[in-house]
Tab-separated table of C-alpha atoms and ligand atoms in Angstrom:
chain	number	residue	atom	x	y	z
P	116	MET	CA	81.531	106.891	135.288
P	117	GLY	CA	82.849	110.089	135.890
P	118	LEU	CA	81.109	113.300	134.836
P	119	VAL	CA	83.068	113.999	131.864
P	120	GLN	CA	82.626	110.606	130.489
P	121	TRP	CA	78.786	110.938	131.168
P	122	LEU	CA	79.026	114.421	129.287
P	123	LYS	CA	81.093	113.246	126.598
P	124	GLY	CA	78.017	110.632	125.699
P	125	GLN	CA	75.425	113.431	125.599
P	126	LEU	CA	73.492	113.848	122.416
P	127	LEU	CA	73.760	117.791	123.260
P	128	CYS	CA	77.486	117.601	123.002
P	129	HIS	CA	77.567	115.703	119.909
P	130	LEU	CA	75.310	117.862	118.273
P	131	VAL	CA	77.598	120.944	119.132
P	132	ILE	CA	80.223	118.979	117.782
P	133	CYS	CA	78.881	117.883	114.676
P	134	TYR	CA	77.549	121.478	114.018
P	135	GLY	CA	81.083	122.983	114.446
P	136	PHE	CA	82.369	120.122	112.007
P	137	PHE	CA	79.811	120.919	109.490
P	138	VAL	CA	79.499	124.717	109.543
P	139	SER	CA	83.159	124.892	109.660
P	140	GLY	CA	83.437	122.352	106.753
P	141	LEU	CA	80.783	124.525	104.555
P	142	LEU	CA	82.842	127.598	105.206
P	143	ILE	CA	86.296	125.680	103.853
P	144	ASN	CA	84.403	124.413	101.223
P	145	LEU	CA	83.210	127.753	100.111
P	146	LEU	CA	86.831	129.067	100.617
P	147	GLN	CA	88.039	126.441	98.369
P	148	ILE	CA	85.596	127.481	95.729
P	149	CYS	CA	87.036	130.932	96.036
P	150	THR	CA	90.302	129.651	95.210
P	151	LEU	CA	89.172	128.495	91.618
P	152	PRO	CA	90.061	131.642	89.908
P	153	LEU	CA	93.731	131.187	91.087
P	154	TRP	CA	94.245	127.914	89.399
P	155	PRO	CA	94.848	129.235	85.971
P	156	ILE	CA	97.285	132.047	87.331
P	157	ASN	CA	99.185	130.332	90.323
P	158	LYS	CA	98.449	126.476	90.814
P	159	GLN	CA	100.889	126.165	93.677
P	160	LEU	CA	99.556	128.589	95.630
P	161	ALA	CA	95.959	127.435	95.179
P	162	ARG	CA	97.355	123.823	96.023
P	163	ARG	CA	99.274	125.255	99.124
P	164	ILE	CA	96.061	127.282	100.465
P	165	ASN	CA	93.965	124.043	99.715
P	166	CYS	CA	96.009	122.084	101.819
P	167	LYS	CA	96.019	124.626	104.760
P	168	LEU	CA	91.986	124.657	104.517
P	169	GLY	CA	92.169	120.708	104.257
P	170	TYR	CA	94.140	120.664	107.048
P	171	SER	CA	91.853	122.788	109.056
P	172	LEU	CA	88.821	120.333	108.376
P	173	THR	CA	90.508	116.843	108.527
P	174	SER	CA	92.487	117.886	111.839
P	175	GLN	CA	89.122	118.700	113.858
P	176	SER	CA	88.486	114.783	113.177
P	177	VAL	CA	92.199	113.999	114.536
P	178	ALA	CA	91.282	116.573	117.895
P	179	LEU	CA	88.444	114.492	118.558
P	180	LEU	CA	90.239	111.286	118.255
P	181	GLU	CA	93.441	112.712	120.311
P	182	TRP	CA	91.600	114.935	122.838
P	183	TRP	CA	88.160	114.083	123.047
P	184	SER	CA	88.195	110.283	123.098
P	185	GLY	CA	92.048	110.334	124.327
P	186	THR	CA	93.196	107.765	121.860
P	187	GLU	CA	96.835	107.634	120.870
P	188	VAL	CA	98.437	105.641	118.444
P	189	THR	CA	101.357	103.575	119.308
P	190	LEU	CA	104.242	103.214	116.816
P	191	TYR	CA	106.323	100.134	115.956
P	192	THR	CA	109.180	100.997	113.768
P	193	ASP	CA	112.772	101.093	113.094
P	194	PRO	CA	114.143	104.291	114.794
P	195	GLU	CA	116.691	104.689	111.756
P	196	ASN	CA	113.727	104.838	109.610
P	197	TYR	CA	111.714	107.177	112.079
P	198	ARG	CA	114.000	110.090	111.544
P	199	LEU	CA	112.517	110.118	107.654
P	200	TYR	CA	109.041	110.139	108.399
P	201	GLY	CA	107.534	113.389	107.343
P	202	LYS	CA	110.709	114.347	105.322
P	203	GLU	CA	109.797	112.402	102.106
P	204	ASN	CA	107.026	111.208	99.700
P	205	ALA	CA	105.831	107.577	100.361
P	206	ILE	CA	103.217	105.332	99.081
P	207	VAL	CA	101.552	103.680	102.205
P	208	VAL	CA	100.338	100.191	102.206
P	209	LEU	CA	97.602	99.516	104.940
P	210	ASN	CA	95.379	97.041	106.133
P	211	HIS	CA	91.688	97.806	105.950
P	212	ASN	CA	89.667	96.037	108.604
P	213	PHE	CA	88.615	98.985	111.249
P	214	GLU	CA	86.045	101.736	110.767
P	215	ILE	CA	88.569	104.180	112.238
P	216	ASP	CA	91.603	103.242	110.481
P	217	PHE	CA	91.583	106.462	108.026
P	218	LEU	CA	91.461	108.548	111.492
P	219	CYS	CA	94.803	106.619	112.570
P	220	GLY	CA	96.002	107.210	109.839
P	221	TRP	CA	95.129	110.806	109.955
P	222	THR	CA	96.769	110.899	113.593
P	223	PHE	CA	100.130	109.676	112.114
P	224	CYS	CA	100.074	112.052	109.182
P	225	ASP	CA	99.341	115.038	111.940
P	226	ARG	CA	102.049	113.970	114.054
P	227	PHE	CA	104.371	114.054	110.968
P	228	GLY	CA	103.179	117.172	109.615
P	229	VAL	CA	101.679	115.746	106.470
P	230	LEU	CA	98.358	115.869	106.966
P	231	GLY	CA	97.032	118.549	104.653
P	232	ALA	CA	98.785	117.294	101.664
P	233	SER	CA	98.312	113.506	102.103
P	234	LYS	CA	96.182	111.595	99.679
P	235	CYS	CA	94.454	108.278	99.251
P	236	LEU	CA	93.388	106.144	96.115
P	237	ALA	CA	89.685	106.064	97.182
P	238	LYS	CA	86.533	104.688	95.809
P	239	LYS	CA	84.444	107.129	93.542
P	240	GLU	CA	81.476	107.323	96.478
P	241	LEU	CA	83.401	108.910	98.937
P	242	SER	CA	83.596	111.955	96.557
P	243	TYR	CA	79.702	112.554	96.829
P	244	LEU	CA	80.119	112.714	100.776
P	245	PRO	CA	79.162	116.660	101.831
P	246	VAL	CA	82.177	118.230	103.180
P	247	ILE	CA	84.628	115.938	103.211
P	248	GLY	CA	84.309	114.215	99.795
P	249	TRP	CA	83.891	117.975	98.424
P	250	MET	CA	87.222	119.155	100.166
P	251	TRP	CA	89.009	116.038	98.791
P	252	TYR	CA	87.925	116.972	94.967
P	253	PHE	CA	90.008	120.379	95.494
P	254	LEU	CA	92.761	118.570	97.514
P	255	GLU	CA	93.116	116.053	93.925
P	256	MET	CA	92.599	113.069	95.634
P	257	VAL	CA	92.485	110.085	93.655
P	258	PHE	CA	89.076	108.737	92.699
P	259	ILE	CA	88.414	105.433	91.368
P	260	LYS	CA	85.208	103.344	90.324
P	261	ARG	CA	87.347	100.085	91.024
P	262	LYS	CA	86.392	99.245	87.209
P	263	TRP	CA	89.838	99.049	85.810
P	264	GLU	CA	89.011	99.830	82.099
P	265	GLU	CA	87.080	102.898	83.098
P	266	ASP	CA	89.655	103.695	85.663
P	267	LYS	CA	92.883	103.581	84.201
P	268	ARG	CA	93.216	107.027	82.326
P	269	ASN	CA	92.078	109.011	84.793
P	270	PHE	CA	93.943	107.066	87.612
P	271	VAL	CA	97.176	107.307	85.638
P	272	GLN	CA	96.532	111.280	85.013
P	273	SER	CA	95.930	111.951	88.708
P	274	LEU	CA	99.067	110.092	90.061
P	275	GLN	CA	100.861	112.226	87.343
P	276	ASN	CA	99.222	115.486	88.420
P	277	LEU	CA	100.734	114.722	92.021
P	278	ARG	CA	104.213	114.720	90.427
P	279	ASP	CA	104.604	118.600	90.306
P	280	TYR	CA	102.478	118.912	93.733
P	281	PRO	CA	104.333	122.034	95.828
P	282	GLU	CA	107.402	120.760	97.526
P	283	ASN	CA	107.188	122.900	100.257
P	284	PHE	CA	103.716	123.130	101.487
P	285	TRP	CA	103.355	124.579	104.752
P	286	VAL	CA	100.911	122.379	106.616
P	287	SER	CA	101.292	123.392	110.085
P	288	HIS	CA	104.880	123.549	110.293
P	289	GLN	CA	107.612	123.261	107.252
P	290	SER	CA	106.651	120.347	105.803
P	291	THR	CA	108.260	118.908	102.635
P	292	SER	CA	106.501	115.360	101.960
P	293	GLN	CA	102.718	113.899	101.330
P	294	LEU	CA	101.843	110.427	101.873
P	295	PHE	CA	99.761	108.485	99.383
P	296	LEU	CA	97.338	105.665	100.891
P	297	LEU	CA	96.799	102.471	99.272
P	298	HIS	CA	94.305	99.927	100.819
P	299	CYS	CA	95.275	97.245	98.289
P	300	GLU	CA	92.639	94.864	99.480
P	301	GLY	CA	90.134	97.217	97.764
P	302	THR	CA	87.082	97.216	100.451
P	303	ARG	CA	87.084	96.543	104.204
P	304	PHE	CA	87.448	93.079	105.548
P	305	THR	CA	84.408	91.000	106.188
P	306	GLU	CA	84.015	86.966	106.588
P	307	GLU	CA	82.318	86.586	103.393
P	308	LYS	CA	84.657	88.613	101.579
P	309	HIS	CA	87.668	87.032	102.969
P	310	ARG	CA	86.068	83.669	101.920
P	311	VAL	CA	85.483	84.708	98.353
P	312	SER	CA	89.135	85.980	98.431
P	313	MET	CA	90.658	83.187	99.428
P	314	GLU	CA	88.787	81.350	96.897
P	315	VAL	CA	90.452	83.013	94.155
P	316	ALA	CA	93.850	82.552	95.918
P	317	GLU	CA	93.134	78.958	95.955
P	318	LYS	CA	92.581	78.985	92.101
P	319	LYS	CA	95.780	80.922	91.856
P	320	SER	CA	97.754	78.883	93.981
P	321	LEU	CA	98.497	81.650	96.354
P	322	PRO	CA	98.916	81.179	99.991
P	323	LYS	CA	95.790	81.634	101.829
P	324	LEU	CA	95.801	84.762	104.162
P	325	LYS	CA	94.262	84.655	107.366
P	326	HIS	CA	93.862	88.431	108.429
P	327	HIS	CA	93.803	89.992	105.039
P	328	LEU	CA	91.731	89.891	101.993
P	329	LEU	CA	93.864	88.912	98.704
P	330	PRO	CA	95.550	92.478	97.163
P	331	ARG	CA	94.557	93.886	94.292
P	332	THR	CA	97.555	94.461	92.586
P	333	LYS	CA	97.110	96.611	89.260
P	334	GLY	CA	96.625	99.946	91.691
P	335	PHE	CA	99.668	99.436	93.472
P	336	TRP	CA	101.666	98.565	90.286
P	337	VAL	CA	100.565	101.637	88.088
P	338	ALA	CA	101.032	103.872	91.681
P	339	VAL	CA	104.618	102.792	91.858
P	340	GLN	CA	105.364	103.358	88.616
P	341	ASN	CA	103.993	106.508	88.055
P	342	LEU	CA	105.388	107.819	91.141
P	343	ARG	CA	109.004	106.736	90.630
P	344	GLY	CA	110.970	109.379	91.002
P	345	THR	CA	108.641	111.508	93.340
P	346	VAL	CA	108.195	109.166	96.026
P	347	ALA	CA	111.205	107.493	98.009
P	348	ALA	CA	109.741	104.523	99.581
P	349	VAL	CA	106.750	102.364	100.416
P	350	TYR	CA	105.561	102.257	103.965
P	351	CYS	CA	104.286	98.929	104.815
P	352	CYS	CA	101.628	99.620	107.823
P	353	THR	CA	99.761	97.188	109.648
P	354	LEU	CA	97.447	98.324	111.991
P	355	ASN	CA	95.670	96.448	114.755
P	356	PHE	CA	93.851	97.348	118.272
P	357	ARG	CA	94.848	96.026	121.624
P	358	ASN	CA	92.324	93.719	123.664
P	359	ASN	CA	90.288	92.934	120.501
P	360	GLU	CA	88.928	96.411	120.294
P	361	THR	CA	86.619	96.825	117.631
P	362	PRO	CA	86.859	101.067	117.346
P	363	THR	CA	83.976	102.919	115.916
P	364	LEU	CA	83.473	106.697	114.794
P	365	LEU	CA	80.180	106.739	116.798
P	366	GLY	CA	82.635	105.421	119.792
P	367	VAL	CA	84.936	108.117	119.145
P	368	LEU	CA	82.366	110.458	119.416
P	369	ASN	CA	81.025	109.035	122.713
P	370	GLY	CA	84.592	110.098	124.119
P	371	GLU	CA	85.737	106.148	124.226
P	372	LYS	CA	89.123	105.601	124.198
P	373	TYR	CA	90.911	103.221	121.926
P	374	HIS	CA	94.681	101.488	121.641
P	375	PRO	CA	95.764	101.366	118.060
P	376	ASP	CA	99.175	99.959	117.348
P	377	LEU	CA	100.563	100.637	114.190
P	378	TYR	CA	103.869	98.639	113.024
P	379	VAL	CA	105.562	100.758	109.903
P	380	ARG	CA	108.194	99.435	107.803
P	381	ARG	CA	110.090	101.525	105.251
P	382	ILE	CA	110.751	99.733	102.163
P	383	PRO	CA	113.015	101.893	99.486
P	384	LEU	CA	111.231	102.305	96.357
P	385	GLU	CA	114.232	101.039	94.298
P	386	SER	CA	113.895	97.649	95.731
P	387	ILE	CA	110.265	97.586	94.288
P	388	PRO	CA	110.218	95.283	90.939
P	389	GLU	CA	109.412	97.359	87.789
P	390	ASP	CA	107.748	94.469	85.671
P	391	GLU	CA	104.279	94.089	86.565
P	392	ALA	CA	103.949	90.575	87.119
P	393	GLU	CA	106.996	90.709	89.486
P	394	CYS	CA	105.661	93.571	91.143
P	395	SER	CA	102.176	91.842	91.709
P	396	ALA	CA	104.136	88.804	93.200
P	397	TRP	CA	106.254	91.198	95.410
P	398	LEU	CA	103.267	92.973	96.644
P	399	HIS	CA	101.376	89.310	97.395
P	400	LYS	CA	104.487	88.394	99.440
P	401	LEU	CA	104.430	91.572	101.323
P	402	TYR	CA	100.886	90.699	102.325
P	403	GLN	CA	102.009	87.385	103.375
P	404	GLU	CA	104.412	88.968	105.671
P	405	LYS	CA	101.679	91.497	106.765
P	406	ASP	CA	99.441	88.442	107.574
P	407	LYS	CA	102.268	86.816	109.649
P	408	PHE	CA	102.558	90.101	111.788
P	409	GLN	CA	98.916	89.984	112.676
P	410	GLU	CA	98.794	86.631	113.639
P	411	ASP	CA	101.885	87.188	115.592
P	412	TYR	CA	100.009	90.306	117.344
P	413	SER	CA	96.747	88.171	117.948
P	414	GLN	CA	99.002	85.936	120.232
P	415	THR	CA	101.531	88.514	121.698
P	416	GLY	CA	99.717	91.598	121.508
P	417	CYS	CA	102.841	93.327	120.260
P	418	PHE	CA	104.524	93.944	116.768
P	419	PRO	CA	108.313	93.585	116.295
P	420	GLY	CA	110.537	96.275	117.017
P	421	PRO	CA	110.687	99.257	119.204
P	422	LYS	CA	107.825	101.245	120.289
P	423	VAL	CA	107.582	104.970	119.855
P	424	THR	CA	104.787	107.605	120.400
P	425	PRO	CA	105.471	110.499	118.143
P	426	PRO	CA	105.116	113.861	119.879
P	427	CYS	CA	101.471	115.413	119.783
P	428	ARG	CA	101.257	118.608	118.246
P	429	PRO	CA	98.880	121.273	119.641
P	430	TRP	CA	97.404	122.404	116.280
P	431	ALA	CA	95.028	120.007	115.763
P	432	LEU	CA	93.219	121.192	119.296
P	433	ILE	CA	93.887	124.913	118.812
P	434	ASN	CA	92.478	124.782	115.554
P	435	TRP	CA	89.323	123.000	116.785
P	436	LEU	CA	88.926	125.252	120.004
P	437	GLY	CA	89.233	128.239	117.496
P	438	TRP	CA	86.326	127.027	115.123
P	439	THR	CA	84.261	126.109	118.112
P	440	CYS	CA	84.687	129.319	119.823
P	441	LEU	CA	84.094	130.984	116.454
P	442	LEU	CA	80.569	129.282	115.489
P	443	LEU	CA	79.377	128.775	118.975
P	444	TYR	CA	79.136	132.481	119.650
P	445	PRO	CA	76.584	133.062	116.805
P	446	LEU	CA	74.629	129.741	117.654
P	447	CYS	CA	74.357	131.019	121.350
P	448	LEU	CA	73.087	134.480	120.144
P	449	LEU	CA	70.578	133.132	117.828
P	450	LEU	CA	69.298	130.716	120.575
P	451	VAL	CA	68.861	133.768	122.591
P	452	GLN	CA	66.902	135.550	120.098
P	453	LEU	CA	64.866	132.520	119.625
P	454	VAL	CA	63.859	131.829	123.150
P	455	ASN	CA	63.183	135.685	123.364
P	456	SER	CA	61.054	135.642	120.320
P	457	GLY	CA	58.833	133.066	122.065
P	458	SER	CA	57.532	132.411	118.423
P	459	ILE	CA	56.740	128.463	118.516
P	460	LEU	CA	56.865	128.171	114.767
P	461	SER	CA	60.841	129.142	114.989
P	462	ILE	CA	61.246	127.017	117.983
P	463	LEU	CA	59.773	124.200	115.850
P	464	ALA	CA	61.804	125.175	112.685
P	465	THR	CA	64.937	124.969	115.318
P	466	VAL	CA	64.033	121.839	116.718
P	467	ALA	CA	63.606	120.272	112.979
P	468	PHE	CA	66.741	121.667	111.775
P	469	CYS	CA	68.921	120.309	114.718
P	470	ALA	CA	67.074	116.817	114.179
P	471	ALA	CA	68.242	117.290	110.517
P	472	VAL	CA	71.743	117.835	111.368
P	473	SER	CA	71.523	115.004	113.520
P	474	VAL	CA	70.124	112.398	110.946
P	475	GLY	CA	72.775	113.709	108.461
P	476	VAL	CA	75.561	113.278	110.648
P	477	ARG	CA	74.209	109.809	111.748
P	478	TRP	CA	74.114	109.048	107.714
P	479	MET	CA	77.877	110.159	107.467
P	480	ILE	CA	79.185	108.094	110.436
P	481	GLY	CA	77.231	105.191	108.697
P	482	GLN	CA	79.545	105.428	105.612
P	483	THR	CA	82.373	104.395	108.044
P	484	GLU	CA	80.437	101.155	109.210
P	485	ILE	CA	81.890	97.872	108.024
P	486	LYS	CA	78.197	96.689	108.415
P	487	ARG	CA	77.196	98.893	105.403
P	488	SER	CA	80.454	98.332	103.488
P	489	SER	CA	79.840	97.937	99.614
P	490	SER	CA	79.259	94.539	97.931
P	491	TYR	CA	82.696	94.953	95.897
P	492	GLY	CA	84.692	91.503	96.192
P	493	VAL	CA	81.712	89.472	97.015
P	494	PRO	CA	80.235	86.861	94.265
P	495	LEU	CA	77.920	89.268	92.669
P	496	ASN	CA	80.927	91.510	91.231
P	497	ASN	CA	83.661	89.101	91.641
P	498	LYS	CA	85.514	89.286	88.207
S	549	LIG	C1	99.185	104.857	108.402
S	549	LIG	C2	99.459	105.939	107.747
S	549	LIG	C3	98.332	106.142	106.890
S	549	LIG	C4	98.252	107.492	106.025
S	549	LIG	C5	97.358	108.058	105.285
S	549	LIG	C6	97.566	108.692	104.338
S	549	LIG	C7	96.814	109.559	103.845
S	549	LIG	C8	95.146	109.733	104.096
S	549	LIG	C9	94.538	110.495	103.270
S	549	LIG	C10	93.447	110.100	103.489
S	549	LIG	C11	92.403	109.313	104.088
S	549	LIG	C12	91.176	109.204	103.565
S	549	LIG	C13	90.664	107.810	103.735
S	549	LIG	C14	89.378	107.208	102.803
S	549	LIG	C15	89.932	105.787	102.605
S	549	LIG	C16	89.120	105.459	101.495
S	549	LIG	C17	89.732	103.602	101.016
S	549	LIG	C18	88.820	103.611	99.945
S	549	LIG	O1	88.206	103.780	98.888
S	549	LIG	S1	89.278	101.699	99.242
S	549	LIG	C19	88.689	101.497	97.664
S	549	LIG	C20	89.374	102.196	96.781
S	549	LIG	N1	90.720	101.619	96.772
S	549	LIG	C21	91.030	100.594	95.812
S	549	LIG	O2	90.032	99.815	95.262
S	549	LIG	C22	92.646	100.190	95.787
S	549	LIG	C23	93.009	98.956	96.017
S	549	LIG	N2	92.401	98.000	94.368
S	549	LIG	C24	93.276	98.336	93.172
S	549	LIG	O3	94.271	98.815	93.581
S	549	LIG	C25	93.141	97.576	92.114
S	549	LIG	O4	93.932	97.031	91.492
S	549	LIG	C26	92.104	98.627	91.224
S	549	LIG	C27	92.948	100.020	90.546
S	549	LIG	C28	90.697	99.040	91.660
S	549	LIG	C29	91.828	97.861	89.626
S	549	LIG	O5	91.041	96.690	90.144
S	549	LIG	P1	90.922	95.254	89.050
S	549	LIG	O6	90.146	94.472	90.047
S	549	LIG	O7	90.411	96.061	88.142
S	549	LIG	O8	92.252	94.564	88.710
S	549	LIG	P2	93.256	94.043	89.812
S	549	LIG	O9	94.235	93.385	88.599
S	549	LIG	O10	93.871	94.582	90.539
S	549	LIG	O11	92.565	92.625	90.237
S	549	LIG	C30	92.010	91.966	89.148
S	549	LIG	C31	92.353	90.390	89.984
S	549	LIG	O12	91.833	90.296	91.141
S	549	LIG	C32	91.209	89.043	90.914
S	549	LIG	N3	90.044	89.030	91.992
S	549	LIG	C33	88.930	88.943	91.648
S	549	LIG	N4	87.982	88.691	92.722
S	549	LIG	C34	88.949	89.188	93.677
S	549	LIG	C35	88.657	88.925	95.019
S	549	LIG	N5	87.527	88.937	95.618
S	549	LIG	N6	89.939	89.190	95.708
S	549	LIG	C36	91.031	89.136	95.212
S	549	LIG	N7	91.233	89.188	93.965
S	549	LIG	C37	90.299	89.007	93.322
S	549	LIG	C38	90.508	88.863	89.643
S	549	LIG	O13	90.813	87.387	89.664
S	549	LIG	C39	91.835	89.425	88.756
S	549	LIG	O14	92.959	88.476	88.617
S	549	LIG	P3	93.747	88.223	87.276
S	549	LIG	O15	93.886	89.720	86.659
S	549	LIG	O16	94.571	87.131	87.572
S	549	LIG	O17	92.364	87.809	86.248
S	550	LIG	C1	85.298	117.232	114.926
S	550	LIG	C2	84.678	116.081	114.349
S	550	LIG	C3	83.353	116.048	114.220
S	550	LIG	C4	83.124	114.472	113.223
S	550	LIG	C5	81.986	114.436	113.445
S	550	LIG	C6	81.592	113.321	112.397
S	550	LIG	C7	81.302	113.843	110.946
S	550	LIG	C8	81.381	112.229	110.056
S	550	LIG	C9	82.707	112.391	109.362
S	550	LIG	C10	82.779	111.343	108.317
S	550	LIG	C11	84.047	111.007	107.870
S	550	LIG	C12	84.063	110.426	106.674
S	550	LIG	C13	84.986	110.027	105.999
S	550	LIG	C14	84.947	108.835	105.466
S	550	LIG	C15	86.078	107.838	105.296
S	550	LIG	C16	85.567	106.385	105.118
S	550	LIG	C17	86.673	105.613	104.586
S	550	LIG	C18	86.303	104.313	104.098
S	550	LIG	O1	86.494	103.466	105.117
S	550	LIG	O2	85.642	103.912	103.122
S	550	LIG	C19	85.475	102.603	102.773
S	550	LIG	C20	86.177	102.186	101.568
S	550	LIG	O3	87.738	102.273	102.090
S	550	LIG	C21	85.989	100.843	101.235
S	550	LIG	O4	84.412	101.098	100.915
S	550	LIG	P1	83.692	99.422	101.327
S	550	LIG	O5	83.905	98.903	99.837
S	550	LIG	O6	84.256	98.741	102.361
S	550	LIG	O7	82.497	99.974	101.344
């Protein structure tokens, strides 16, 4: 193991990275709060500012993945469609098997210049996450409790709000599009959830899936219906990792390099049925196809279609280095003052603070771990 790789595994490096992420995150949250008075006066301007602020926070984790761990997503897609990515609004349908799938999605977004504005249909619990969850609130992310009767009004309203999102938000270069991510499986893949969902498939006389849970179709149908005219296509995205890698956020923080492959198919929105039952059947068929791609991937190690590596842009790194320099300087000054003061109490308080930060970060990283996945989709709350 080289010295650099060894350094990447050290707690001190992790503390510095997390300190930068959290303090910049809190400052960004504060700036977001400052945009509140602007909303009633100029909503579109407030949204544009929030997109940029969101980019400044989210892109730090993209920089961590790309520059710290050296991970690069390989894209399998039709070159004709590739030209459209980043230039149109789309609904993204992605499998939910990996702890860093959201991070790979963000890298994809960043490379096509749509990171600041992209949204997701996310479980309500994520809105309470410090820094990230608070940021999402200002970005008008769509949160649901996964209880349809309670969700439907807010869900439809949130989707309607996205219809007049400023067309030309400037993220880090001119961009005219946003992506709306849907994990139709509704929860992360575990063996138990898979077993239960295949029992449901059997009851519904649907073909069994090997690599996916049975998709929940309501959210997809409602999103398609409400975003018609705003969104041009559905991007059917299938993500897997070479060599059976099981990536984790802790691994990324430790500087481990992963090899994600992403297969993207573009499906024009007009080709998706409007009727709920037909749309639902269409989605089930899509997941059967996705399952076949995953099965082929597990045999051959690749997806169909030509490979492309979208060019890496420097903004995420520049932003990350900027925040790090800005925040490390006062930290160093503080530490020097602390040592000079010789006060045992102050030193103990600082050590306690660092320990608290590190426990807090560990807890947040824990939210991405599949072993801590919710009980959604297991017998207890199987509807
Ligand atoms: C690669 C490019 C990436 C681009 C990235 C772009 C943007 C990134 C931006 C941000 C990234 C942030 C990352 C954060 C990720 C967070 C992700 C999440 O939080 S996932 C969890 C929340 N999301 C969802 O739940 C969405 C999917 N669910 C739905 O859409 C649901 O339909 C619903 C809206 C929640 C409603 O669900 P409900 O169950 O009430 O209704 P359904 O009709 O859909 O389903 C009921 C139906 O299902 C049957 N059933 C019962 N049990 C199961 C089971 N275990 N498995 C499958 N099916 C089951 C049940 O019998 C019902 O059938 P029926 O109606 O016939 O009776
Ligand atoms: C420079 C960057 C430094 C990074 C330092 C690390 C800080 C920690 C960052 C935490 C980021 C948290 C983003 C959370 C996104 C988690 C998405 C997710 O996977 O949610 C799960 C749900 O979909 C389904 O939930 P389950 O029903 O499976 O339960």
